[in-house]
Coordinates of C-alpha atoms in Angstrom, one line a residue:
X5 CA 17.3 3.0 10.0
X6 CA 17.6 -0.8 9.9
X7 CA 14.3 -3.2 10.3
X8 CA 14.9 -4.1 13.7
X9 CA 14.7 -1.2 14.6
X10 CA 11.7 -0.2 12.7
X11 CA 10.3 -3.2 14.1
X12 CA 10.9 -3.1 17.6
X13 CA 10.0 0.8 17.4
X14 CA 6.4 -0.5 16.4
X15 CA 6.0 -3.4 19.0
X16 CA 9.4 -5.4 20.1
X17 CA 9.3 -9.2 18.7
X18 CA 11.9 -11.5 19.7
X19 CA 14.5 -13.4 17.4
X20 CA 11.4 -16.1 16.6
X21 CA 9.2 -13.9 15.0
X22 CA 11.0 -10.9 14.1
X23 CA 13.0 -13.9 11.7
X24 CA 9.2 -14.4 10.4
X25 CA 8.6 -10.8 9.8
X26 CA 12.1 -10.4 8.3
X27 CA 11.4 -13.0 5.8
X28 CA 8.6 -11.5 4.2
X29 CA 10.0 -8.2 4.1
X30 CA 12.4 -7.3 0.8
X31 CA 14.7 -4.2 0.9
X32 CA 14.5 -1.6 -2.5
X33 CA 15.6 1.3 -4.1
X34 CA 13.3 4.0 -5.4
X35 CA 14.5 7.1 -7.6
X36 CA 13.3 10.4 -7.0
X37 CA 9.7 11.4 -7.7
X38 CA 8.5 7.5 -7.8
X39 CA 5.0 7.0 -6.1
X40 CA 4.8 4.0 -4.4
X41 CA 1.2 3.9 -3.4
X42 CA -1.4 5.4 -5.7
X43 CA -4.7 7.2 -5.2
X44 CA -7.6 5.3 -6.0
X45 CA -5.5 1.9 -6.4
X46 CA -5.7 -1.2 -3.9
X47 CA -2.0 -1.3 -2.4
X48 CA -0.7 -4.8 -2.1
X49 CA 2.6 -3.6 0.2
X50 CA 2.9 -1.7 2.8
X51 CA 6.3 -0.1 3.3
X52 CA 8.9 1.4 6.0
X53 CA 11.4 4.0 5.7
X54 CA 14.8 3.0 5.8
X55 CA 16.1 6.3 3.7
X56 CA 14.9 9.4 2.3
X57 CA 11.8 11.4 2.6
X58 CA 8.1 11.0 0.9
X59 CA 5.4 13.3 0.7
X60 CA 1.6 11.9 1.3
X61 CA -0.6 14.0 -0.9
X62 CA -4.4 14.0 -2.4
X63 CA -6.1 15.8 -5.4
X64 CA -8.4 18.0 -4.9
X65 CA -9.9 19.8 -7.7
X66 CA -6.5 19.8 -9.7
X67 CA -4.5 20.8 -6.3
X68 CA -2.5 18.8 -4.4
X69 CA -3.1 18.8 -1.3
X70 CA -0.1 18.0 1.3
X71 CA -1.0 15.8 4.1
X72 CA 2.3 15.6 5.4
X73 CA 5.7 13.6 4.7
X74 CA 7.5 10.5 6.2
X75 CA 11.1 10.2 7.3
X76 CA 13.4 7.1 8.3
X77 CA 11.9 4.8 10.6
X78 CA 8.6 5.8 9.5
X79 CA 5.5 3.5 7.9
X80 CA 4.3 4.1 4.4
X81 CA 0.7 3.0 4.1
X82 CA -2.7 2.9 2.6
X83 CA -5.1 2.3 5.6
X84 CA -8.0 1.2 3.6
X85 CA -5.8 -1.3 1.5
X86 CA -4.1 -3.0 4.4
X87 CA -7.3 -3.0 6.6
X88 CA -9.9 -3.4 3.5
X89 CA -8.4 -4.7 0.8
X90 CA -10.3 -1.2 -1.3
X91 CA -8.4 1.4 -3.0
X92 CA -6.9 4.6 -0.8
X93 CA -7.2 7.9 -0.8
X94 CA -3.4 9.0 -0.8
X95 CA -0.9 8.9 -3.1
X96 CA 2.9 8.8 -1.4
X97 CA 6.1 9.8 -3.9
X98 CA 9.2 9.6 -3.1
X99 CA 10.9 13.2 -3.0
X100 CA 14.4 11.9 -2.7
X101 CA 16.2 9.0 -3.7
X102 CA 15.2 6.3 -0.8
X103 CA 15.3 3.0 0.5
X104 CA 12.5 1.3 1.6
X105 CA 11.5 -2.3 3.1
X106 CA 8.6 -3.4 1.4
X107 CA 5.8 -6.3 2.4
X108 CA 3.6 -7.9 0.9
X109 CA -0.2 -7.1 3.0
X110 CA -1.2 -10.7 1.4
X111 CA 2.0 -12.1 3.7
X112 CA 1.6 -10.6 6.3
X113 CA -2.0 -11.4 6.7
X114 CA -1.2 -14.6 6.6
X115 CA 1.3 -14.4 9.2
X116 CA -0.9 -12.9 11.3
X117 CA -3.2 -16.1 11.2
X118 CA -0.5 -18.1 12.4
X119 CA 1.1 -16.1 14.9
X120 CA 0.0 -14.1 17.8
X121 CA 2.9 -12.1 18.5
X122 CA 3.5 -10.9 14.7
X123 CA -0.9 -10.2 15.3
X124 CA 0.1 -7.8 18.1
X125 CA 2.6 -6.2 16.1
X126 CA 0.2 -5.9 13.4
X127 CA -2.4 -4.2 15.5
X128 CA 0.0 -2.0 17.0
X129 CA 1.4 -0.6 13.5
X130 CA -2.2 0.2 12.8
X131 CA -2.9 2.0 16.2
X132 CA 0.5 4.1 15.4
X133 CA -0.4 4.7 12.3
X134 CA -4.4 5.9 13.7
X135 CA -2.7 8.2 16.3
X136 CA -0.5 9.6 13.2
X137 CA -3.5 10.4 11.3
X138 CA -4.8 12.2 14.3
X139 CA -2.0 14.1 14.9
X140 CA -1.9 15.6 11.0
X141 CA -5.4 16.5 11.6
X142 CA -4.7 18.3 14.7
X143 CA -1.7 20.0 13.3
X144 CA -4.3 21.5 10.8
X145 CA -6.8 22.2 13.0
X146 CA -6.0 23.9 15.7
X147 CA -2.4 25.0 15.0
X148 CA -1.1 27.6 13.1
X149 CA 1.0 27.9 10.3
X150 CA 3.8 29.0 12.4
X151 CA 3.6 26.5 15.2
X152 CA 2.6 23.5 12.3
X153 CA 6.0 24.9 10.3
X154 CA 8.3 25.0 13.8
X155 CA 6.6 20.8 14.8
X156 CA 7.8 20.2 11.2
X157 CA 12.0 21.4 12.0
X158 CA 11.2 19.6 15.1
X159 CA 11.1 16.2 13.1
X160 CA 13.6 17.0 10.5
X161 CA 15.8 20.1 11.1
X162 CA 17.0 20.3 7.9
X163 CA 13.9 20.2 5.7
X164 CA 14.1 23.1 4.0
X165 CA 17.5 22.1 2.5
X166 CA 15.5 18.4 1.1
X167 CA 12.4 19.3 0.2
X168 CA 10.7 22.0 -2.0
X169 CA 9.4 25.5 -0.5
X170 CA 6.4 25.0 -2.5
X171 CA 5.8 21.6 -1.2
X172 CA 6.2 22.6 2.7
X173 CA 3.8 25.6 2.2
X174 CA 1.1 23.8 0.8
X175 CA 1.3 21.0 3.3
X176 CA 1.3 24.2 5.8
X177 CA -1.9 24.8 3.6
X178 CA -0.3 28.9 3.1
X179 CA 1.1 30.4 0.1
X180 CA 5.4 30.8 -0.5
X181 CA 5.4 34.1 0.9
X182 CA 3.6 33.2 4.0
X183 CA 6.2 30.7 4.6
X184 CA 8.7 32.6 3.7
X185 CA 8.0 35.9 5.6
X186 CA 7.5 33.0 8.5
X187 CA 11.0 31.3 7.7
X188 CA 12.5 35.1 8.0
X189 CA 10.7 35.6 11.5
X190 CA 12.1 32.5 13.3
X191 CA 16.0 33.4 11.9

């Protein structure tokens, strides 16, 4: 998915300041199984899904614990760095080989000083991102494994061909079998 789109999926600048955006913004490659934001560590980018697929995880008691995973088009973020400047809670990895567009928070805080519309923008990433954060919680709290494993092919059809069993079950917060005696019912 190219930035403008990712951009004008968020809140839709025009050539003016999407060129202010774009010029902060630096595209990169990440191998397989790189994290790009860290637990416990102030994040000084916050990053958008061009290609791939990342996981967004926690440890809990020597567990990871699977909040959920990003696809193209998608925003890759530590809520508490961008808005606080303080270390997160999640760590996000890479599961596949991915491009991302990376920005610098320091930037783009200082764009948002300067510029009302790219401000606007700014809010509206974090109200997306709010609403996302909702929407995992309610997918764990009052759906069940079934219905939170058939909103997942929903997103990304071919999921179980990308990422591992092990890593879709625990985000469904069951074991393998579960899943797969679920995976054999919707065949």
């Amino acid at each position: 998915m190219e930035f403008r789109e990712i951009v004008n999926a968020v809140y839709t600048l025009n050539d003016e300041h999407y060129s202010l955006l774009e010029g902060i913004s630096e595209l990169i490659e990440v191998p397989k199984k790189q994290t790009v934001i860290y637990a416990d560590k102030t994040s000084p980018y916050l990053y958008f899904q061009k290609e791939g697929i990342c996981r967004i995880y926690y440890n809990k008691e020597e567990r990871e614990i699977i909040l959920g995973f990003t696809f193209p088009g998608e925003v890759l973020i530590s809520l508490n760095s961008y808005i606080h400047r303080k270390p997160g809670y999640e760590t996000i990895q890479t599961l596949e080989k991915s491009q991302l567009y990376r920005i610098s928070t320091q930037k783009l805080q200082e764009l948002y000083k300067s510029n009302n519309e790219i401000c606007n923008w700014g809010r509206r990433l974090a109200e997306i991102e709010a609403l996302m954060i909702e929407e995992r919680l309610m997918l764990r709290l009052f759906k069940s494994s079934s219905e939170s494993y058939e909103e997942l092919l929903k997103k990304a059809p071919n999921i179980t061909n990308r990422i591992k069993l092990g890593y879709i079950a625990t985000y469904l917060g069951i074991s393998q079998v579960t899943l797969s005696r679920i995976r054999g019912i919707k065949k």
